[in-house]
Tab-separated table of C-alpha atoms in Angstrom:
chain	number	residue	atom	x	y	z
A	1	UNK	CA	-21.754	43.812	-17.526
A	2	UNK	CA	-23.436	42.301	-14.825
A	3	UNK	CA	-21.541	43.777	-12.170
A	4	UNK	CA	-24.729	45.445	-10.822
A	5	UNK	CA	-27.313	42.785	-11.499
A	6	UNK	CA	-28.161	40.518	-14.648
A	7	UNK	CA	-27.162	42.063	-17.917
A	8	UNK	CA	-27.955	45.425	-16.264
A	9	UNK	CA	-25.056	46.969	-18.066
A	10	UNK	CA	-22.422	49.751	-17.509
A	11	UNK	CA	-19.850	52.267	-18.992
A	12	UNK	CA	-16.259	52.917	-19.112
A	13	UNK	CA	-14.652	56.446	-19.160
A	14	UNK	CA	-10.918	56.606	-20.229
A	15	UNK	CA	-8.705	59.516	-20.056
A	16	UNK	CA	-6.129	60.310	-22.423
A	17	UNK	CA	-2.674	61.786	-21.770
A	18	UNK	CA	0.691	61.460	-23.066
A	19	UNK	CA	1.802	59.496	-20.212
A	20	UNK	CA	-0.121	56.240	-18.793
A	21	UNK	CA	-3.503	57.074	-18.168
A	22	UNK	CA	-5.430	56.081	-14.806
A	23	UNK	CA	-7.980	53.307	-14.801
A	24	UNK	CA	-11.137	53.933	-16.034
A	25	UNK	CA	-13.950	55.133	-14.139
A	26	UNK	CA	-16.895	52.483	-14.463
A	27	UNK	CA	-20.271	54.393	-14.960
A	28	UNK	CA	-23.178	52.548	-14.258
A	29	UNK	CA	-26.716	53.365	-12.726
A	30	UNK	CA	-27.119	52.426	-8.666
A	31	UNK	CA	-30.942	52.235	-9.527
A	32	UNK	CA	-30.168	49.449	-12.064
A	33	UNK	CA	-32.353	46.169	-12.881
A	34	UNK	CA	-31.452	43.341	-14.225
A	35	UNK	CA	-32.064	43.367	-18.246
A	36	UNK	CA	-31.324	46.866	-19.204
A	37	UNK	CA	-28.365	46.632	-20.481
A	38	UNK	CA	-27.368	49.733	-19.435
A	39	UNK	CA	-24.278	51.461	-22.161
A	40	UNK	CA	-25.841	49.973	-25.488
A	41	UNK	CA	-26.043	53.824	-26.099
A	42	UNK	CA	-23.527	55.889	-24.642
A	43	UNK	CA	-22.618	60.041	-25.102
A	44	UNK	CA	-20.940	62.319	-23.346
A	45	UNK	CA	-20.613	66.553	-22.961
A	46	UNK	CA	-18.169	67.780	-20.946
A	47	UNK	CA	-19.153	66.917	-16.995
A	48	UNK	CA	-22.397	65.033	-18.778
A	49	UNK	CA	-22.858	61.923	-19.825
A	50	UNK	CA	-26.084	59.712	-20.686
A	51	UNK	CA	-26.046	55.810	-21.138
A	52	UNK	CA	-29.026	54.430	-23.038
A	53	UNK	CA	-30.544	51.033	-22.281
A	54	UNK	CA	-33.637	48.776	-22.825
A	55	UNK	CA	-35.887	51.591	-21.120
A	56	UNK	CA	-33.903	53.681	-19.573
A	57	UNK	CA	-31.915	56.437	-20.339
A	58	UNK	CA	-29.555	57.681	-17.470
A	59	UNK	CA	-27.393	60.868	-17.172
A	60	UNK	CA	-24.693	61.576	-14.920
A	61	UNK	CA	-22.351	64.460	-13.975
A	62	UNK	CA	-18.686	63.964	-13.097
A	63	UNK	CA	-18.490	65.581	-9.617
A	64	UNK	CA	-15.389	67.973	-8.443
A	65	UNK	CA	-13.359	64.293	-7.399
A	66	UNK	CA	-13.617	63.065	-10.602
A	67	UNK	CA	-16.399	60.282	-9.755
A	68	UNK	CA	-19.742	60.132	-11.272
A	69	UNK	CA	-23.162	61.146	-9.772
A	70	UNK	CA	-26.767	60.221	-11.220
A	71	UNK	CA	-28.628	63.261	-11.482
A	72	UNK	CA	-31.848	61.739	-13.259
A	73	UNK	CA	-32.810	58.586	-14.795
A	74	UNK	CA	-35.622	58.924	-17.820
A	75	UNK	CA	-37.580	56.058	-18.128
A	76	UNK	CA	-39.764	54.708	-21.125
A	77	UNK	CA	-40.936	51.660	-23.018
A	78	UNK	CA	-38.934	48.934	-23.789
A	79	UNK	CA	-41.085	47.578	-26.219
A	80	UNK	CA	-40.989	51.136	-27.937
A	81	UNK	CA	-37.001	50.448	-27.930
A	82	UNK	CA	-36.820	53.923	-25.089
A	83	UNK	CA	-33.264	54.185	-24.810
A	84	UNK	CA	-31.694	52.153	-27.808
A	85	UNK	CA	-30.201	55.370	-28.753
A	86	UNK	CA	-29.226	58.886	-26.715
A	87	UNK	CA	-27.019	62.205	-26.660
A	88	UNK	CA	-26.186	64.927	-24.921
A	89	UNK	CA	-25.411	68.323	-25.668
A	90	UNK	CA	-25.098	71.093	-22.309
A	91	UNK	CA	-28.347	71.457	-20.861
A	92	UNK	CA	-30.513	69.412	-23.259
A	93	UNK	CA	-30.443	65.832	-24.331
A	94	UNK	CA	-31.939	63.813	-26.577
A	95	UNK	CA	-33.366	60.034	-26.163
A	96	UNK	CA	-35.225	57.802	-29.502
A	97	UNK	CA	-37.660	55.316	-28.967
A	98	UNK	CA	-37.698	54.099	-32.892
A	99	UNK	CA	-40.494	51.404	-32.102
A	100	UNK	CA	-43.204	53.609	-30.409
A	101	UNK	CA	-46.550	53.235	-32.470
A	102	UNK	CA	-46.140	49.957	-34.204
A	103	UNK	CA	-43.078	51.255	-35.656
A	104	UNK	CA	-43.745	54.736	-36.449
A	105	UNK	CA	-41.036	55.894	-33.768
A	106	UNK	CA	-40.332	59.094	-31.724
A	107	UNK	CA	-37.930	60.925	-30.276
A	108	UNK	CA	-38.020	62.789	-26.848
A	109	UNK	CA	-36.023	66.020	-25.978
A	110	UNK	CA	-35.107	66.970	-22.527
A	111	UNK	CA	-34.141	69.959	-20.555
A	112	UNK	CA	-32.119	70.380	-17.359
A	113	UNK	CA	-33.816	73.103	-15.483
A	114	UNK	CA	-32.187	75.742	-12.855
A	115	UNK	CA	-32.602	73.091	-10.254
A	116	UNK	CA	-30.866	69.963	-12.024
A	117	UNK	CA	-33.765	67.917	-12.603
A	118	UNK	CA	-34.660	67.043	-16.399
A	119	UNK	CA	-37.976	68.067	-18.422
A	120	UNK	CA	-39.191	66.365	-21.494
A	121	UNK	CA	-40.455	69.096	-24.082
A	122	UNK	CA	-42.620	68.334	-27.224
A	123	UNK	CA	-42.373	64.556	-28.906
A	124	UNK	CA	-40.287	65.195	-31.684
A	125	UNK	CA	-42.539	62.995	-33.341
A	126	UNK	CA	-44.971	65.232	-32.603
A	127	UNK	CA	-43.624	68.536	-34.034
A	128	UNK	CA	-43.486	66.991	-37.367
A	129	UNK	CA	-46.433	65.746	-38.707
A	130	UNK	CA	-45.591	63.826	-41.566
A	131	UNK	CA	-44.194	60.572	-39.508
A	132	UNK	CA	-46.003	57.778	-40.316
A	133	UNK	CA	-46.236	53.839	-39.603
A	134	UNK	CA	-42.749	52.177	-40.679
A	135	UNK	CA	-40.920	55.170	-40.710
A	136	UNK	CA	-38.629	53.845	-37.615
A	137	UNK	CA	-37.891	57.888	-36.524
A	138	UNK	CA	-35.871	57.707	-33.216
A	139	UNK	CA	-33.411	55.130	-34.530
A	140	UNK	CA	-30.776	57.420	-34.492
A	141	UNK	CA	-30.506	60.759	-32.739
A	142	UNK	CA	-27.475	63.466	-32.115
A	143	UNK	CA	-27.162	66.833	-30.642
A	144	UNK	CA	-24.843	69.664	-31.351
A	145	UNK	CA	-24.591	73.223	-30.112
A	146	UNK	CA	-26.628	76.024	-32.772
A	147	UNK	CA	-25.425	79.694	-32.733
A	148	UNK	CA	-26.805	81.358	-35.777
A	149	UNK	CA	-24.552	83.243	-38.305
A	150	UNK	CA	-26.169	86.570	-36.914
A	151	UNK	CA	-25.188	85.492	-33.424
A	152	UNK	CA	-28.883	86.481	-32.343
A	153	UNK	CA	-29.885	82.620	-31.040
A	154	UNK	CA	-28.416	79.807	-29.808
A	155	UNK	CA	-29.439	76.996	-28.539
A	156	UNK	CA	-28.837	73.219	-29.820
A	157	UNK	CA	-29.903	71.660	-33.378
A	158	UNK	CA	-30.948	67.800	-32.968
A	159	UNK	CA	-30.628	65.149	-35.694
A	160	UNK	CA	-32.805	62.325	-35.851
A	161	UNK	CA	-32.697	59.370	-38.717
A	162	UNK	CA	-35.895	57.946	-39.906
A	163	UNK	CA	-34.343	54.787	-41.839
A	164	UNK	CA	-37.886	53.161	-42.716
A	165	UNK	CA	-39.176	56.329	-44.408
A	166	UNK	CA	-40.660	55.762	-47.614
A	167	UNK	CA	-40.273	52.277	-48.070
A	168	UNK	CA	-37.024	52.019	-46.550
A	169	UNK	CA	-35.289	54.505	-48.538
A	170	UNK	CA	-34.594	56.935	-45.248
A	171	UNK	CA	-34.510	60.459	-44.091
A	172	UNK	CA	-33.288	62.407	-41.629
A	173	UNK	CA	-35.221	65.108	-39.571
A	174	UNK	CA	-33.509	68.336	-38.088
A	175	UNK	CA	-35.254	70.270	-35.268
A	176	UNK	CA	-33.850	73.257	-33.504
A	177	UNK	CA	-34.937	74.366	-30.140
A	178	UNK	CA	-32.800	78.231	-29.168
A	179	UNK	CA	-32.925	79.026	-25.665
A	180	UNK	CA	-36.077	79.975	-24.046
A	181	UNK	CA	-38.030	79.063	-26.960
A	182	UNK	CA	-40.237	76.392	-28.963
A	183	UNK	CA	-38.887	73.401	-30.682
A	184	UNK	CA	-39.259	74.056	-34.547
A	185	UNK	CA	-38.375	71.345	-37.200
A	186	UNK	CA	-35.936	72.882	-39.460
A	187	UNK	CA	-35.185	70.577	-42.621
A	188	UNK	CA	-36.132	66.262	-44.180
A	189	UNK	CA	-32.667	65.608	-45.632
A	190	UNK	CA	-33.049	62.270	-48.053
A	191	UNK	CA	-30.645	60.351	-50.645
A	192	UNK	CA	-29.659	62.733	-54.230
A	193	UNK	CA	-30.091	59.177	-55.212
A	194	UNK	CA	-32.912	57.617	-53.367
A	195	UNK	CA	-32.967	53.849	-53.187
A	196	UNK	CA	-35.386	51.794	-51.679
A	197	UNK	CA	-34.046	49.662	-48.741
A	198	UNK	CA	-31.096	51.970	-48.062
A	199	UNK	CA	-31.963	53.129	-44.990
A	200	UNK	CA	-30.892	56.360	-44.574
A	201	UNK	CA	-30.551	57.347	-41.273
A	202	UNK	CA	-30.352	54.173	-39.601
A	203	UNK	CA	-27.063	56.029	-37.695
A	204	UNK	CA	-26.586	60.322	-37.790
A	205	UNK	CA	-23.937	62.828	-36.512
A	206	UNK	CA	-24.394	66.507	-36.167
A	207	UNK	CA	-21.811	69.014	-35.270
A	208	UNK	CA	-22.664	72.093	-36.206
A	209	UNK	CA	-23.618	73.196	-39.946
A	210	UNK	CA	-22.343	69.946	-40.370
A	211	UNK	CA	-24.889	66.377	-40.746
A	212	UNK	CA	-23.652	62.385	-41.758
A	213	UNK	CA	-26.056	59.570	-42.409
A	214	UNK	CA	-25.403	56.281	-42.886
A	215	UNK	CA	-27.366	54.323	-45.659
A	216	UNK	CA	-25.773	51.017	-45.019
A	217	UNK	CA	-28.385	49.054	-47.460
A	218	UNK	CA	-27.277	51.339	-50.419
A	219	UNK	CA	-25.950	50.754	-53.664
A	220	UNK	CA	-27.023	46.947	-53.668
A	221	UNK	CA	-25.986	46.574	-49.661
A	222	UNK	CA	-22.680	48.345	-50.089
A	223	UNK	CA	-23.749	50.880	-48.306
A	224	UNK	CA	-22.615	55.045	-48.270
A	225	UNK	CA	-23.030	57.571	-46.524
A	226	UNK	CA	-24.156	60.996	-46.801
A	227	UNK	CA	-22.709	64.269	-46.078
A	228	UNK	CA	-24.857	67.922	-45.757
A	229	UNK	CA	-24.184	71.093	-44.863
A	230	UNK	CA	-25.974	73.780	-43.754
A	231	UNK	CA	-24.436	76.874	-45.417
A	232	UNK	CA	-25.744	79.226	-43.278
A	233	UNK	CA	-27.109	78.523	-39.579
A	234	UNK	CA	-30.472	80.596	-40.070
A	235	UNK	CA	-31.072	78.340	-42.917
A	236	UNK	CA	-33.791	75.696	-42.903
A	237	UNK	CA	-31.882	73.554	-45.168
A	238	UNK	CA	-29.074	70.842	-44.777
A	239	UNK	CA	-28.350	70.116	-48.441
A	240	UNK	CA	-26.200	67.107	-49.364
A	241	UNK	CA	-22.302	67.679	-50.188
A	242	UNK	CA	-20.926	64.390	-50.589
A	243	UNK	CA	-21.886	60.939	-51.072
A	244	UNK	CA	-18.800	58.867	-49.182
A	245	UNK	CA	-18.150	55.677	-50.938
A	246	UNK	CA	-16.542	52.003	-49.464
A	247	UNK	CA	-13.074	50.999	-49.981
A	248	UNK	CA	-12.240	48.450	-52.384
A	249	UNK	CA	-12.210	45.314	-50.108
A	250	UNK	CA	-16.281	46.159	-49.350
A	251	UNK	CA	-19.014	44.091	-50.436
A	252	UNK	CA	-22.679	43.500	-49.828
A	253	UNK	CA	-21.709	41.285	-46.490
A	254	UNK	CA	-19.720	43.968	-45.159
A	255	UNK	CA	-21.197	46.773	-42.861
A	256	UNK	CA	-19.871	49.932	-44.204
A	257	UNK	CA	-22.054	52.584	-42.918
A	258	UNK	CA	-22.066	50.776	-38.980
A	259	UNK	CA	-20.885	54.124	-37.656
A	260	UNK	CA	-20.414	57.695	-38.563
A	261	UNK	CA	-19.154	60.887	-37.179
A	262	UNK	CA	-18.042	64.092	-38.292
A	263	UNK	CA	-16.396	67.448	-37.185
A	264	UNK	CA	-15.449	70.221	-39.415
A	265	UNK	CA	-13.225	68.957	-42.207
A	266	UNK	CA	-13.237	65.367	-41.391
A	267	UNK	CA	-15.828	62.704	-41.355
A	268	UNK	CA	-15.428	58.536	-40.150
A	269	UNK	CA	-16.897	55.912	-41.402
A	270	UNK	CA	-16.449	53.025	-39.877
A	271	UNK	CA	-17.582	49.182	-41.579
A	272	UNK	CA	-17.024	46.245	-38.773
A	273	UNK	CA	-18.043	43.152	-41.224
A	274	UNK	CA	-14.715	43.731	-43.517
A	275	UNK	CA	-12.585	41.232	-41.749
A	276	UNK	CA	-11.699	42.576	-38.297
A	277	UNK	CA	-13.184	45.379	-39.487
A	278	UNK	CA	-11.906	49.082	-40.561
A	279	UNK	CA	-12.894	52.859	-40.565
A	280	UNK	CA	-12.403	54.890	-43.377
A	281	UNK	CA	-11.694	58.867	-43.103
A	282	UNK	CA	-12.445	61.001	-45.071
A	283	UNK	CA	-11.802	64.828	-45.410
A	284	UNK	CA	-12.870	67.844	-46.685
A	285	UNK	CA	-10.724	69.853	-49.086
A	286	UNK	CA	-8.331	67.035	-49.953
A	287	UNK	CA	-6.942	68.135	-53.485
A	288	UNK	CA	-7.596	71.771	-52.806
A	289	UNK	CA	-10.981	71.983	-53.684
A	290	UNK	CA	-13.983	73.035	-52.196
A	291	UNK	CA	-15.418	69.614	-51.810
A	292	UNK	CA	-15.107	65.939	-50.030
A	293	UNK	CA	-13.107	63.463	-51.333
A	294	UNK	CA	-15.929	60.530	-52.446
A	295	UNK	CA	-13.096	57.820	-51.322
A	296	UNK	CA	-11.221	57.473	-47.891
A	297	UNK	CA	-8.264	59.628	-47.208
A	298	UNK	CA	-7.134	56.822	-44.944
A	299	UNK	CA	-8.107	53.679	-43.803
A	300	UNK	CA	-8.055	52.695	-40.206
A	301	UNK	CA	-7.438	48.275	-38.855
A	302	UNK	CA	-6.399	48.165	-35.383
A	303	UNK	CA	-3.082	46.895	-35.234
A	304	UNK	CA	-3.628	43.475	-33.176
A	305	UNK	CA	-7.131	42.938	-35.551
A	306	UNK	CA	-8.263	39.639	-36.513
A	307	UNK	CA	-11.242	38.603	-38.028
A	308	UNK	CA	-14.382	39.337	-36.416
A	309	UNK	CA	-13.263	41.587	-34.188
A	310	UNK	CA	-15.614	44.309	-35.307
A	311	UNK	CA	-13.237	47.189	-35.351
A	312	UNK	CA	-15.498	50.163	-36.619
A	313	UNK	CA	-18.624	48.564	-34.919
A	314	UNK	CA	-18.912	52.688	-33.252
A	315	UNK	CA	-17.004	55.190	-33.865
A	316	UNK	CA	-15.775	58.899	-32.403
A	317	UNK	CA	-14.512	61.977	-33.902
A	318	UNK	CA	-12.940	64.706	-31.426
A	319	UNK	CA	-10.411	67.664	-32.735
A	320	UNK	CA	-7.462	65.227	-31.889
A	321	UNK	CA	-8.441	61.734	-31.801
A	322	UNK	CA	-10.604	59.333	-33.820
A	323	UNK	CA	-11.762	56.526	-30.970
A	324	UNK	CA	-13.112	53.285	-32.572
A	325	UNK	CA	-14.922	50.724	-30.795
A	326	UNK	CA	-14.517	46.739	-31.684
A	327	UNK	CA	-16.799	44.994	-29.333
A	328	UNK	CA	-16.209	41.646	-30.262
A	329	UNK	CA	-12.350	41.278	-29.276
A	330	UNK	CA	-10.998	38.190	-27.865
A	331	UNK	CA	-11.016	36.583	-25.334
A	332	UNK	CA	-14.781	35.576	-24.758
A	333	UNK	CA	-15.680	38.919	-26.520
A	334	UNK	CA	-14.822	41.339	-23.552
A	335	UNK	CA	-13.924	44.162	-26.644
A	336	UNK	CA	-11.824	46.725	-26.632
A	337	UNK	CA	-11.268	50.292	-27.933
A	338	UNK	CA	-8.511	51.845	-29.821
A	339	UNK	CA	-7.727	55.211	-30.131
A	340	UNK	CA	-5.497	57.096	-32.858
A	341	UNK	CA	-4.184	61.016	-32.884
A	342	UNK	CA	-3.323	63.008	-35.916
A	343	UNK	CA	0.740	62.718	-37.255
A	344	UNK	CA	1.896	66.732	-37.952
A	345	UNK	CA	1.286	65.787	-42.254
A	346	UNK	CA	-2.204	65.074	-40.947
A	347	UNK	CA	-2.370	61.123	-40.937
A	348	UNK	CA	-3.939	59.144	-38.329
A	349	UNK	CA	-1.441	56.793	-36.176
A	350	UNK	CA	-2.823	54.489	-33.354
A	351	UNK	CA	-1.864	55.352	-30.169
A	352	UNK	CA	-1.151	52.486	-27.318
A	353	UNK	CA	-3.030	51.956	-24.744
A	354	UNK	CA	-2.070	51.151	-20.904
């Protein structure tokens, strides 16, 4: 978007409701330059959001009118890719700069403090030692909400993928920081099935006892991804649950793996290079068992997709709605996003868009 200076990037917030929804609100930094293409990254909390660019890392609040304020703008090296990736969760966020030491990577956490202004804490890179040249931490990073099961901390548990670890074959790094006290590293999750060049990690969710990874270069390029759990909240451990597989029409020049997200019951996959592109979703408890179904529940195409669209380029998972983002849509690859609610047997139905 160029609206406020050359590639300097911006935003769009939508809201849903059953009858036409307003125009979007356009979120974009009024301390902008040119070439930071501002929204590469984008996450959002309740009144928070932060938008991730070449650099930069900016977070906003929606004020009482509904419009959207700055409140600080985190800066970093481009070169270290600062900004490539972001979340948000409450009063901390999150930012990965996957480039930082020759490729060794890093991962800065931030806290708002009483007066609104934003303080990093530890490297993340730094609280675990092990990180070494190629491992590529930072590339992906997510933040959810921690209570423990004893209800005697909370605070927020933050995900970061390490794709490049150990010759490619990936990991992902949980660290948990309760309120008031130190960041601690809590668990490496890797492949049951390690393969070199898979690239775990290369994109995470968290919500809760909940973790995905994406391994898009395994099973000869195929790609998966990875499900764990952590049973219990005071554990240290996220231990894997479910490998989730492609659908039938994926091959090694699809992108299965692209995106991922996952809340409770349900997890998205999405894989942009099959066709137009489709998501896949997947859920918990399918036949009755305790376990995830290995292959997709349901398969998400948009319903005006042609090829190379790149429908399940980025993907969203709410209680209600699955959003999925296809970036190149005609004409002159403006994009577009489509958005899809639950049916009452539990299916996923697109829902038009004003």
């Amino acid at each position: 978007d160029n609206a406020n200076g050359i590639d300097a990037g911006a935003a769009y917030v939508a809201t849903y409701a059953p009858d036409p929804p307003p125009s979007p609100d356009v979120l974009i930094d009024p301390l902008d330059f040119d070439f930071t293409a501002l929204g590469q990254t984008v996450d959002r909390d309740g009144n928070r959001a932060i938008l991730g660019g070449d650099g930069v890392a900016v977070i906003l609040e929606r004020n009482l009118d509904d419009t959207w304020s700055v409140e600080q703008r985190l800066t970093g090296s481009a070169a270290d890719g600062f900004g490539s990736t972001a979340a948000i969760d409450g009063d901390y966020a999150v930012v990965g700069a996957p480039q930082a030491g020759g490729g060794t990577g890093t991962a800065w956490l931030y806290e708002r403090q009483a007066g609104g202004s934003w303080t990093a804490l530890p490297e993340l890179g730094g609280v675990n030692g092990s990180i070494v040249a190629g491992d590529e931490f930072g590339t992906s990073v997510s933040i959810s909400p921690f209570v423990s099961t004893s209800l005697s901390a909370r605070g927020s548990i933050v995900a970061v993928g390490a794709p490049g670890t150990n010759g490619g074959e990936g990991a992902v790094y949980t660290f948990q920081r309760v309120a008031s006290g130190a960041v601690s590293p809590r668990a490496v999750s890797v492949a049951g099935d390690p393969q070199t060049g898979a690239r775990l990690g290369e994109v995470v969710d968290i919500a809760g006892n909940r973790l995905i990874a994406a391994a898009p270069g395994a099973d000869g390029g195929l790609g998966a991804a990875y499900v764990y759990e952590n049973p219990r909240l005071d554990s240290a451990l996220y231990l894997q649950e479910a490998k989730l597989l492609p659908g039938p029409t994926a091959s090694a020049s699809t992108e299965f793996g692209a995106s991922v997200a996952v809340r409770d019951a349900e997890a998205v996959v999405g894989d942009p290079g099959d066709g137009g592109g489709r998501t896949y979703v997947y859920r918990y408890g399918t036949f009755g068992a305790p376990a995830w179904a290995t292959t997709a529940d349901q398969e998400l195409v948009a319903s005006d997709g042609t090829d190379g669209d790149r429908f399940g380029a980025d993907v969203d998972l709410d209680d209600d709605l699955i959003a999925v983002g296809a970036p190149d849509v005609a004409p002159g690859q403006a994009g577009s996003m489509y958005v899809f609610s639950p049916d009452a047997d539990g299916s996923w139905t697109e829902i038009a868009l004003e």
